[in-house]
Tab-separated table of C-alpha atoms in Angstrom:
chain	number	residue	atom	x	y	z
M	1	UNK	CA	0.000	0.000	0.000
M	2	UNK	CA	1.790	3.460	-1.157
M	3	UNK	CA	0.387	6.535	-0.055
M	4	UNK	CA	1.427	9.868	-0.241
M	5	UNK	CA	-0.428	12.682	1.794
M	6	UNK	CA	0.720	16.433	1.272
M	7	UNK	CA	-2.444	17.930	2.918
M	8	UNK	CA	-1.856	19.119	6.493
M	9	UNK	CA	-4.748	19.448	8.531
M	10	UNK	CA	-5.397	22.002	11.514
M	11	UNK	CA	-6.778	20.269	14.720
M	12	UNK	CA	-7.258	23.458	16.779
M	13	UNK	CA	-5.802	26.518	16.420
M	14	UNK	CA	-2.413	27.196	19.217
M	15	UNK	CA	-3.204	28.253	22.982
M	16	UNK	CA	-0.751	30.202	25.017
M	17	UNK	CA	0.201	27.580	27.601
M	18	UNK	CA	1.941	29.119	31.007
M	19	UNK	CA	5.254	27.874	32.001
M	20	UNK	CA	5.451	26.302	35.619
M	21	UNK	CA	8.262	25.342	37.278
M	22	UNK	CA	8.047	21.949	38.992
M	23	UNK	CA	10.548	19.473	41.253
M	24	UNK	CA	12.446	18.426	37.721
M	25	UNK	CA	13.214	22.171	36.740
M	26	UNK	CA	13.861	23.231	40.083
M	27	UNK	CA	16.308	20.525	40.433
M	28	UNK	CA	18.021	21.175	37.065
M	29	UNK	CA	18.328	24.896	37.875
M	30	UNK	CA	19.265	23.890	40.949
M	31	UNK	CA	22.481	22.186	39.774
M	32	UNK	CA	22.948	24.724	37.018
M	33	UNK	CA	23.650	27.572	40.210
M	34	UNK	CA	20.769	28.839	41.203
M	35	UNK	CA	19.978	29.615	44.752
M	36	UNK	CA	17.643	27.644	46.496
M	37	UNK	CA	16.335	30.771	48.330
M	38	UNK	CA	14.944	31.706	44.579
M	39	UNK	CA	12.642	29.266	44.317
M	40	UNK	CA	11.367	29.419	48.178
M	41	UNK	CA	10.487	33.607	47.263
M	42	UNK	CA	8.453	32.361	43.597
M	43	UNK	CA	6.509	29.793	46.374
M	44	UNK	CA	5.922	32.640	48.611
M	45	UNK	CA	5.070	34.895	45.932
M	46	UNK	CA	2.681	32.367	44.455
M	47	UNK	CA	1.039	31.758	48.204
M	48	UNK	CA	0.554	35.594	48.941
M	49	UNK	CA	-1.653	35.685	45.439
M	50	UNK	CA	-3.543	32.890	46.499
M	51	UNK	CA	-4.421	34.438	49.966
M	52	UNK	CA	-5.810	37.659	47.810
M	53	UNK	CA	-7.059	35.932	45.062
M	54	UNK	CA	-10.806	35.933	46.437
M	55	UNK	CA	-10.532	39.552	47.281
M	56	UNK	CA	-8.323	41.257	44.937
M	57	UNK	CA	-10.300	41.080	40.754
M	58	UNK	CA	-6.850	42.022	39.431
M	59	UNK	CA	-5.101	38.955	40.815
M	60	UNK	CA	-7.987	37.025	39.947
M	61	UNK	CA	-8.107	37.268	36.177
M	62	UNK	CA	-4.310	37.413	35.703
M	63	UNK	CA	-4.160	33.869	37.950
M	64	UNK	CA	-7.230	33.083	35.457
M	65	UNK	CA	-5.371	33.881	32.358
M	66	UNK	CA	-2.748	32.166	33.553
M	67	UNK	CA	-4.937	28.991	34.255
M	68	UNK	CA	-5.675	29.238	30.219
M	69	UNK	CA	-8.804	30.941	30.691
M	70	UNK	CA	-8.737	32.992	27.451
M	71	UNK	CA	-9.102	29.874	25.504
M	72	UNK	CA	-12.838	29.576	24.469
M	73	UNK	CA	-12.615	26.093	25.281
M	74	UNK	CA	-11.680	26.300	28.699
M	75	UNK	CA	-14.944	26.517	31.363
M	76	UNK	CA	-12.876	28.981	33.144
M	77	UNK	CA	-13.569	31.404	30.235
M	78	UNK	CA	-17.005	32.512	31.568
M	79	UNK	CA	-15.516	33.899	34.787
M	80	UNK	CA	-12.777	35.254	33.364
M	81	UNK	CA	-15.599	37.084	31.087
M	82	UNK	CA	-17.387	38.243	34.583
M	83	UNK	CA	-14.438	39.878	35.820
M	84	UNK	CA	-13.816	41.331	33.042
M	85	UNK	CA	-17.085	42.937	32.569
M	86	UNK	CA	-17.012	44.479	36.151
M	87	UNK	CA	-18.220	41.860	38.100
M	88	UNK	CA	-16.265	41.474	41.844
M	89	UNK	CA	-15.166	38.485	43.521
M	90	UNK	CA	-16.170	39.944	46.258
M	91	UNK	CA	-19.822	39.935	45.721
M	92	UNK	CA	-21.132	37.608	42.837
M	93	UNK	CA	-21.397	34.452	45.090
M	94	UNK	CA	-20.360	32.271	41.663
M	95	UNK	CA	-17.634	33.717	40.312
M	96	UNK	CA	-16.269	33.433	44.529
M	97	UNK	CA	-16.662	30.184	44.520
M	98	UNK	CA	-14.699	29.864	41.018
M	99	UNK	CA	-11.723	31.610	42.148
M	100	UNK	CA	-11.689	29.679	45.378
M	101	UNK	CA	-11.615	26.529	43.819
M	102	UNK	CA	-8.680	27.711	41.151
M	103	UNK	CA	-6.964	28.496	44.716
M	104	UNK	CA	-7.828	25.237	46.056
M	105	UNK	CA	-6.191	23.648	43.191
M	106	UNK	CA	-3.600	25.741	42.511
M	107	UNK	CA	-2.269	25.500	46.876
M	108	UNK	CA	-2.788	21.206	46.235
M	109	UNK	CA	-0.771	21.246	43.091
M	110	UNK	CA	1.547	23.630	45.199
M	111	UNK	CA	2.256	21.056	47.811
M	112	UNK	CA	2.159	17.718	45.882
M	113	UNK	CA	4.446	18.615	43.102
M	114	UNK	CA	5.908	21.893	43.546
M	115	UNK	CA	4.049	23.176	40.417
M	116	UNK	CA	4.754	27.411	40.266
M	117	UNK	CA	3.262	29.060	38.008
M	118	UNK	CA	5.800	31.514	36.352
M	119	UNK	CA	3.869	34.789	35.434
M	120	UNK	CA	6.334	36.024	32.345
M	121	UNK	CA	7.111	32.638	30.842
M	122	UNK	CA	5.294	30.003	28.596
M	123	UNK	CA	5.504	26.534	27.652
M	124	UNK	CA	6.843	26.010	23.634
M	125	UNK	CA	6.630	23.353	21.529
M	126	UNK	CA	8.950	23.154	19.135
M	127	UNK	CA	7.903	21.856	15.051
M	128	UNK	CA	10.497	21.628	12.659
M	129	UNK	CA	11.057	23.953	9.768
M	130	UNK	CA	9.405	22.032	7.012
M	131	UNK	CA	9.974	24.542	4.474
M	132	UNK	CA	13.606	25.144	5.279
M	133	UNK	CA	13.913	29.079	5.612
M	134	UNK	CA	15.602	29.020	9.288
M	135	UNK	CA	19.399	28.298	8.892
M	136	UNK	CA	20.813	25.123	11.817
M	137	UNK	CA	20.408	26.189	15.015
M	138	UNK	CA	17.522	28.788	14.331
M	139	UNK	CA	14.676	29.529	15.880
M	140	UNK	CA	11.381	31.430	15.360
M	141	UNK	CA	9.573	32.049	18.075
M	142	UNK	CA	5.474	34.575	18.142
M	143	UNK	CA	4.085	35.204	21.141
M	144	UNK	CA	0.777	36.686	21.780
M	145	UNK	CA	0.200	38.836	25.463
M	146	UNK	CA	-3.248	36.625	26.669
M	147	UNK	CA	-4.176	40.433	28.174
M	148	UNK	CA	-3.370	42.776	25.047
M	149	UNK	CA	-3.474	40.388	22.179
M	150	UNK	CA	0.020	42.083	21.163
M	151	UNK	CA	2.572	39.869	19.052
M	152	UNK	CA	5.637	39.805	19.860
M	153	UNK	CA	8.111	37.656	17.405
M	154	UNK	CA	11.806	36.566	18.545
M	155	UNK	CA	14.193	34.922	16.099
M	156	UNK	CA	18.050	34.171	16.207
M	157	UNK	CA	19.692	31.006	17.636
């Protein structure tokens, strides 16, 4: 049987996925030099957001956006939509309860595997060049800023 399929098909279109640092990276960059005392202030700064995450809507839709909300897929997107539109944590007894359970989840993942979320980072996925326009060692890299929608491209090696 001899096939030959030049078609690529699009599955779903790319989602900004956060970086997090977990036990593995912390150990790696712990060899590589750095201080241990680094990753104990990201913990603490991740704890103090939880502990004003129900109060605070700022900290609420950036730990939202950073738990993928703005994909339209994601059920988190209708709360992220609330806040957005003025709604306060505060006082719409839903959209309380939604933040409190991202905290819940967010402090568990927290203790069982040292999962920090990493506010200016994201996760990449490399695909090769099929077409053969980056030189060895190249890389292209968009971005798009989940709050602004701006681009921002990096290339070089």
């Amino acid at each position: 049987f001899f096939f030959f399929f030049f078609f690529k098909q699009v599955i779903r279109a790319a989602d900004r996925m956060p970086g997090f640092l977990n036990r593995q990276f912390i150990l790696l960059l712990s060899c590589a030099g750095v201080p241990d005392l680094t990753f104990v202030r990201f913990q603490d700064e991740v704890l103090k957001k939880l502990n004003e995450i129900t109060v605070d809507n700022e900290i609420a839709m950036t730990t939202l956006r950073m738990e993928g909300a703005n994909s339209f897929h994601n059920p988190l997107n209708a709360a992220l939509r609330m806040l957005q539109s003025g709604f306060s944590v505060t006082t719409e007894p839903f959209l309380a309860n939604v933040v409190a359970t991202v905290s819940l989840l967010q402090r568990r993942e927290l203790c069982d595997r040292a999962h920090i979320p990493v506010e200016k980072s994201s996760f990449l996925l490399g695909v090769m060049d099929e077409l053969g326009i980056l030189e060895y060692g190249q890389v292209f890299v968009q971005l798009t800023d989940p709050a602004t929608r701006d681009v921002n491209t990096i290339t070089g090696q």
